[in-house]
mmCIF file of C-alpha atoms in Angstrom:
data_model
loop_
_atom_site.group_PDB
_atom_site.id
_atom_site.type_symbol
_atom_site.label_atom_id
_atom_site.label_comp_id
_atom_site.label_asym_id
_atom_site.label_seq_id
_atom_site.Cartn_x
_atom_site.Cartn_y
_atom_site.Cartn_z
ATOM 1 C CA UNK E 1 0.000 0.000 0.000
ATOM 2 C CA UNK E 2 1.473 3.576 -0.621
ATOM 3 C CA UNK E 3 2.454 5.818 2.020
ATOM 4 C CA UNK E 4 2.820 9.578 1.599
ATOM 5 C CA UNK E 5 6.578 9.606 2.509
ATOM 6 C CA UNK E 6 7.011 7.190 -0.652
ATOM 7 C CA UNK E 7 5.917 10.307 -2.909
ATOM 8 C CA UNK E 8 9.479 12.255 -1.284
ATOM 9 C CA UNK E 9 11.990 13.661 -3.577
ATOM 10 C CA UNK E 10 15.083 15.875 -2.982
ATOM 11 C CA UNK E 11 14.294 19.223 -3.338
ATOM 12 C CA UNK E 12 17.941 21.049 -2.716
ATOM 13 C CA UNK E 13 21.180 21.248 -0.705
ATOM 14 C CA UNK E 14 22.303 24.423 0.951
ATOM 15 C CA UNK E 15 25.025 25.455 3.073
ATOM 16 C CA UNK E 16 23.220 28.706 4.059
ATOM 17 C CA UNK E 17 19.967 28.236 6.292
ATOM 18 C CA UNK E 18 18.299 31.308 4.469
ATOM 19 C CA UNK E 19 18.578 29.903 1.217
ATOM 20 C CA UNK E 20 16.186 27.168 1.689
ATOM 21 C CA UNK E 21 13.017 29.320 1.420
ATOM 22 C CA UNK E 22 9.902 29.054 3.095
ATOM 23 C CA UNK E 23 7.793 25.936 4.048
ATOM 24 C CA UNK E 24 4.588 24.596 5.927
ATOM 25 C CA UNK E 25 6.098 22.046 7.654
ATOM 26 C CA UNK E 26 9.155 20.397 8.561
ATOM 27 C CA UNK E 27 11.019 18.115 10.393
ATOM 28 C CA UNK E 28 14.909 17.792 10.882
ATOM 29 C CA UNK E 29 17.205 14.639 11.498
ATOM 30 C CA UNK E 30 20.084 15.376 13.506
ATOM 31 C CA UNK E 31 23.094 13.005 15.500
ATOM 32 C CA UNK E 32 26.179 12.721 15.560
ATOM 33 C CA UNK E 33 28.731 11.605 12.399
ATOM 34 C CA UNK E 34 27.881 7.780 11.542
ATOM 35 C CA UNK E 35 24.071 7.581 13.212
ATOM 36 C CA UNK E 36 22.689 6.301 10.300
ATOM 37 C CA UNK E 37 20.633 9.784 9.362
ATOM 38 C CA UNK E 38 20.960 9.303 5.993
ATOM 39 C CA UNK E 39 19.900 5.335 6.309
ATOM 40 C CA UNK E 40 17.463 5.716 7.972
ATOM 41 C CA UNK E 41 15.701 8.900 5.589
ATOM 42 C CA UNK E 42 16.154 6.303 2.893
ATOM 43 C CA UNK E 43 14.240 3.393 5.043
ATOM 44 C CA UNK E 44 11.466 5.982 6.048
ATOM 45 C CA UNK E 45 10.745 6.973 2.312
ATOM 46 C CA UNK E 46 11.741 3.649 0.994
ATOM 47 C CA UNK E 47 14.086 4.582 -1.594
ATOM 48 C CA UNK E 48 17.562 5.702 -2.087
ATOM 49 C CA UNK E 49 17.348 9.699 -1.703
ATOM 50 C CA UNK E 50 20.043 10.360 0.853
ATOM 51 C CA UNK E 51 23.480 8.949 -0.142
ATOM 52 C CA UNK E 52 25.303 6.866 2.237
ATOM 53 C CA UNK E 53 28.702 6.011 3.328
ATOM 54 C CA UNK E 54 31.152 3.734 5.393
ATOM 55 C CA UNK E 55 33.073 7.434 6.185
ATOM 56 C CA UNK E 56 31.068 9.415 8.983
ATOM 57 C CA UNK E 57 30.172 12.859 7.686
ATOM 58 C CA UNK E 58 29.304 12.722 3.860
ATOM 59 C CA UNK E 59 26.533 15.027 4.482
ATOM 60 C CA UNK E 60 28.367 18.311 4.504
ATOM 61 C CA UNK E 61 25.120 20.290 3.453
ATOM 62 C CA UNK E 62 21.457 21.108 5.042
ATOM 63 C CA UNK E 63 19.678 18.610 2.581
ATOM 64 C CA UNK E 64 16.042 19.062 1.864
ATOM 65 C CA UNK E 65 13.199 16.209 0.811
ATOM 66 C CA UNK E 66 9.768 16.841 -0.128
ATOM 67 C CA UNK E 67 6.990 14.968 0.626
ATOM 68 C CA UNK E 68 4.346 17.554 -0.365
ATOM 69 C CA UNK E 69 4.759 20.741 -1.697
ATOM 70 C CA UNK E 70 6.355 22.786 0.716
ATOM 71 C CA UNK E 71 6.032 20.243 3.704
ATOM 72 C CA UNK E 72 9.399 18.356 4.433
ATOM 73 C CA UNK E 73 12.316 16.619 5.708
ATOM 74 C CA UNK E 74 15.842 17.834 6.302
ATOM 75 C CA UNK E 75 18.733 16.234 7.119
ATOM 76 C CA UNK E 76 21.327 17.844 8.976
ATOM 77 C CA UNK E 77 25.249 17.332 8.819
ATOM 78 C CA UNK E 78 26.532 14.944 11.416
ATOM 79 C CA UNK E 79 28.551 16.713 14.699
ATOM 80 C CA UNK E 80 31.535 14.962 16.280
ATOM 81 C CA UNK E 81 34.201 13.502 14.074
ATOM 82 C CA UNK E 82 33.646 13.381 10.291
ATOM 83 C CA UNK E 83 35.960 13.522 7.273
ATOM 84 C CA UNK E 84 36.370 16.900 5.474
ATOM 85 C CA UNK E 85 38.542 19.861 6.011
ATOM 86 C CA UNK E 86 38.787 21.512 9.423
ATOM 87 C CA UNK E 87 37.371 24.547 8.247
ATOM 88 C CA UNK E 88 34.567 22.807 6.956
ATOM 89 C CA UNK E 89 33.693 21.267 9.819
ATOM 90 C CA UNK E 90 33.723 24.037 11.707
ATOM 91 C CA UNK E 91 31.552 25.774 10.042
ATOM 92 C CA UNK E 92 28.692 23.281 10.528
ATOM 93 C CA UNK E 93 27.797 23.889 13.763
ATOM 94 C CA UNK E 94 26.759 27.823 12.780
ATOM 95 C CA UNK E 95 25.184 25.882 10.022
ATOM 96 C CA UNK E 96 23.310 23.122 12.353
ATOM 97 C CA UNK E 97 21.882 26.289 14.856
ATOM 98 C CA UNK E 98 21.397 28.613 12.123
ATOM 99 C CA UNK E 99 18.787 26.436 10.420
ATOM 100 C CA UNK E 100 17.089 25.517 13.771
ATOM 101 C CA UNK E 101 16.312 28.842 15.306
ATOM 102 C CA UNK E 102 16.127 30.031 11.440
ATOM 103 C CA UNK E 103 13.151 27.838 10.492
ATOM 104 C CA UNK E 104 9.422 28.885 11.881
ATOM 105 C CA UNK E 105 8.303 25.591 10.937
ATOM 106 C CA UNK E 106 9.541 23.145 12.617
ATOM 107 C CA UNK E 107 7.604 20.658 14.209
ATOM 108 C CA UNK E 108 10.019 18.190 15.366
ATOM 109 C CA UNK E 109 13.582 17.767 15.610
ATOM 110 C CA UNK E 110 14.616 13.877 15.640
ATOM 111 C CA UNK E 111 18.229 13.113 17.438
ATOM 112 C CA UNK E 112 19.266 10.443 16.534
ATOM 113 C CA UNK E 113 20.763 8.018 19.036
ATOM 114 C CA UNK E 114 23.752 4.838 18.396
ATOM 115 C CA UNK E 115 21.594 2.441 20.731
ATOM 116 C CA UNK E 116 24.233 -0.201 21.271
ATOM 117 C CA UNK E 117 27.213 2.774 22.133
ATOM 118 C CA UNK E 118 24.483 5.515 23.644
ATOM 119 C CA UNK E 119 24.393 9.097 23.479
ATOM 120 C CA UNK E 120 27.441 10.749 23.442
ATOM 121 C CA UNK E 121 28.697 14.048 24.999
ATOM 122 C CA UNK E 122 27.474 15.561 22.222
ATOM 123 C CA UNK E 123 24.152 14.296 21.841
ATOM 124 C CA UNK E 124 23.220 15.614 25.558
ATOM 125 C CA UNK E 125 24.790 18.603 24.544
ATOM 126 C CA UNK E 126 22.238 18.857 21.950
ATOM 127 C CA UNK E 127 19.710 17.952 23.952
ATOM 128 C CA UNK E 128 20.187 20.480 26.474
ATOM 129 C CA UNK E 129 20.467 23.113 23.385
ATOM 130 C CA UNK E 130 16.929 22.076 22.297
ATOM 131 C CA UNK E 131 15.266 22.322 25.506
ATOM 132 C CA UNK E 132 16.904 25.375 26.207
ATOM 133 C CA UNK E 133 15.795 26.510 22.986
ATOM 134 C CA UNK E 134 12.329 25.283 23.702
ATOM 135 C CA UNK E 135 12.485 23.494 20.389
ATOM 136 C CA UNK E 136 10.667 20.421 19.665
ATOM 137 C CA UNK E 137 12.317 16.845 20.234
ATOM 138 C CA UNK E 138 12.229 13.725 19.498
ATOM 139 C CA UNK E 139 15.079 10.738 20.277
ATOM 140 C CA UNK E 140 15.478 8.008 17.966
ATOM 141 C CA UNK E 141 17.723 5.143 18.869
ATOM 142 C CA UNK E 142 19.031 3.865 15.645
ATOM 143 C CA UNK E 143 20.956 0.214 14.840
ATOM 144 C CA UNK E 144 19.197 -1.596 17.167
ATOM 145 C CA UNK E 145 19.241 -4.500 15.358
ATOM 146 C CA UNK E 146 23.460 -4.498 16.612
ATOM 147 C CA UNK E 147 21.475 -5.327 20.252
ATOM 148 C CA UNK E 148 21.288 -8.833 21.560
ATOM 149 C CA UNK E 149 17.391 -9.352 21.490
ATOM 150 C CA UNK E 150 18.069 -10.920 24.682
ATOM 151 C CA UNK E 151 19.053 -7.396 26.442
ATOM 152 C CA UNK E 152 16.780 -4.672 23.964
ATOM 153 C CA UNK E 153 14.625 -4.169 26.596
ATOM 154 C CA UNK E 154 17.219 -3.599 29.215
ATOM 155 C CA UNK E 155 19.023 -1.848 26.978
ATOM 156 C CA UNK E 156 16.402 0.460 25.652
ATOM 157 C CA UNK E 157 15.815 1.631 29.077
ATOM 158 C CA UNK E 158 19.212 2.256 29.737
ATOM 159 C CA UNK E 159 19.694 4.587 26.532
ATOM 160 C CA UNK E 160 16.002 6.354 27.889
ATOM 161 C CA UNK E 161 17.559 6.930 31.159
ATOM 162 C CA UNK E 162 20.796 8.194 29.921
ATOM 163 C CA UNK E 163 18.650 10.865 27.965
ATOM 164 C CA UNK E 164 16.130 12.049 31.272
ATOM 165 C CA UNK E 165 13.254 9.753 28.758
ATOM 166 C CA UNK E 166 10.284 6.829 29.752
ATOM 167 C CA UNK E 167 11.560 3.845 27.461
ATOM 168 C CA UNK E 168 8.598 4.087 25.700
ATOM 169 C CA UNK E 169 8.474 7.688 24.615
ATOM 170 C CA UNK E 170 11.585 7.154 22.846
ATOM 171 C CA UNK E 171 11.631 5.669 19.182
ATOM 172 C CA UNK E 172 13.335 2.331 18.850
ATOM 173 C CA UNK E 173 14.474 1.755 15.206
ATOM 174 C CA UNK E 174 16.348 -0.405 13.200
ATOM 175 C CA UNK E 175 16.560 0.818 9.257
ATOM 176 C CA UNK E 176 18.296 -2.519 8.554
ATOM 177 C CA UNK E 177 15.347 -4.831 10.210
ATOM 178 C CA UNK E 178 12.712 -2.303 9.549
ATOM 179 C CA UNK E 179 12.363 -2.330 13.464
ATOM 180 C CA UNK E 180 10.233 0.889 14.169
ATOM 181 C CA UNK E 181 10.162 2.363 10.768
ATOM 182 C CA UNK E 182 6.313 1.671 9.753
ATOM 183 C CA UNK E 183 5.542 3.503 13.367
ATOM 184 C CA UNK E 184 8.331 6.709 12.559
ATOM 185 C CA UNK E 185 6.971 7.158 8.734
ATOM 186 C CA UNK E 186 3.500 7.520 10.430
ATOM 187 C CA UNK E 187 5.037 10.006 13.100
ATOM 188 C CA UNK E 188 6.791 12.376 10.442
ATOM 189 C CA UNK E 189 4.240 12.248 7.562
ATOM 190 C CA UNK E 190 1.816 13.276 10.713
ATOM 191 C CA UNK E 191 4.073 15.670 11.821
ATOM 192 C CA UNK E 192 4.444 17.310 8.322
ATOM 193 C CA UNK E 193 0.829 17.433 7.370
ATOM 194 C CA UNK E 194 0.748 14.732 4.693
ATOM 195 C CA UNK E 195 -0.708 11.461 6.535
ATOM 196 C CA UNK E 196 -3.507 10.214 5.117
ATOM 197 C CA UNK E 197 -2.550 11.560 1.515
ATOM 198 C CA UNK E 198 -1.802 9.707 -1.908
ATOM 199 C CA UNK E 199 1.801 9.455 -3.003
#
């Protein structure tokens, strides 16, 4: 059966937040260098949009999809290590706050979450930033399929507690096993204003 989020397309890559023009609705991806953000765009839209690598960091842009005319999904560069010249990386962190106190759409920002490693320095440091920002959040774990079945449910609620969450409020997903992803599409596409509409 089609989804709305199969309809998404890339719509454009910017370094500069204020070149991305206006929209109804949108929702960001955000985590650290190798979180699977750009997996796990392509898992909830079910096709290859977002290019993927073995080398944390490929995504050096603010990348936008569009599900709908002006409602969408952005993915957001990876923080912490990633390949690229210095300069360039330092530069993405104006870029990363830029677009999030920049956009006045924004319904949701997802941080994404290793679940087997857990969040890093910098992933509480973002979630601080967000709810000091009174910004809207959302934590993902990704790669859960790299958990022993036989501790998920221990381990889940050791990744909630580590991020001040209730196990259950936080998304659980696997992009490889498909874990979660029916349950995250419905999320966004909700999120976005699109659910319920033919791709």
């Amino acid at each position: 059966m089609a989804h709305a989020l199969d309809a998404v397309r890339f719509l454009l890559g910017d370094t500069d937040p204020g070149k991305l023009g206006p929209s109804l609705a949108e929702v960001a991806f955000v985590g650290r260098s190798n979180s699977g953000k750009s997996t796990m765009i392509n898992a909830l839209c079910r096709k290859d949009l977002a290019n993927t690598s073995s080398t944390p960091g490929r995504t050096r842009t603010i990348n936008v999809y569009e599900a709908a005319p002006r409602r969408r999904i952005v993915d957001l560069p990876g923080y912490g290590f990633a390949a690229g010249p210095a300069a360039s990386r330092a530069g993405w962190g104006a870029m990363i706050e830029g677009y999030l106190m920049g956009s006045k759409t924004l319904a949701a920002v997802f941080v994404l979450v290793d679940a087997k490693l857990g969040p890093t320095k910098l992933d509480l440091d973002m979630l601080r930033w967000l709810q000091a920002e009174s910004l809207p959040w959302r934590v993902v774990a990704t790669k859960t399929d790299q958990v022993k079945s036989s501790r998920a449910s221990v381990r889940r609620r050791e990744v909630a507690h580590a991020v001040g969450m209730a196990p259950q409020a936080m998304a659980w997903v696997s992009s490889r096993a498909g874990t979660g992803i029916g349950e995250l599409r419905n999320e966004v596409a909700k999120l976005i204003g699109v659910a319920g509409q033919k791709s």
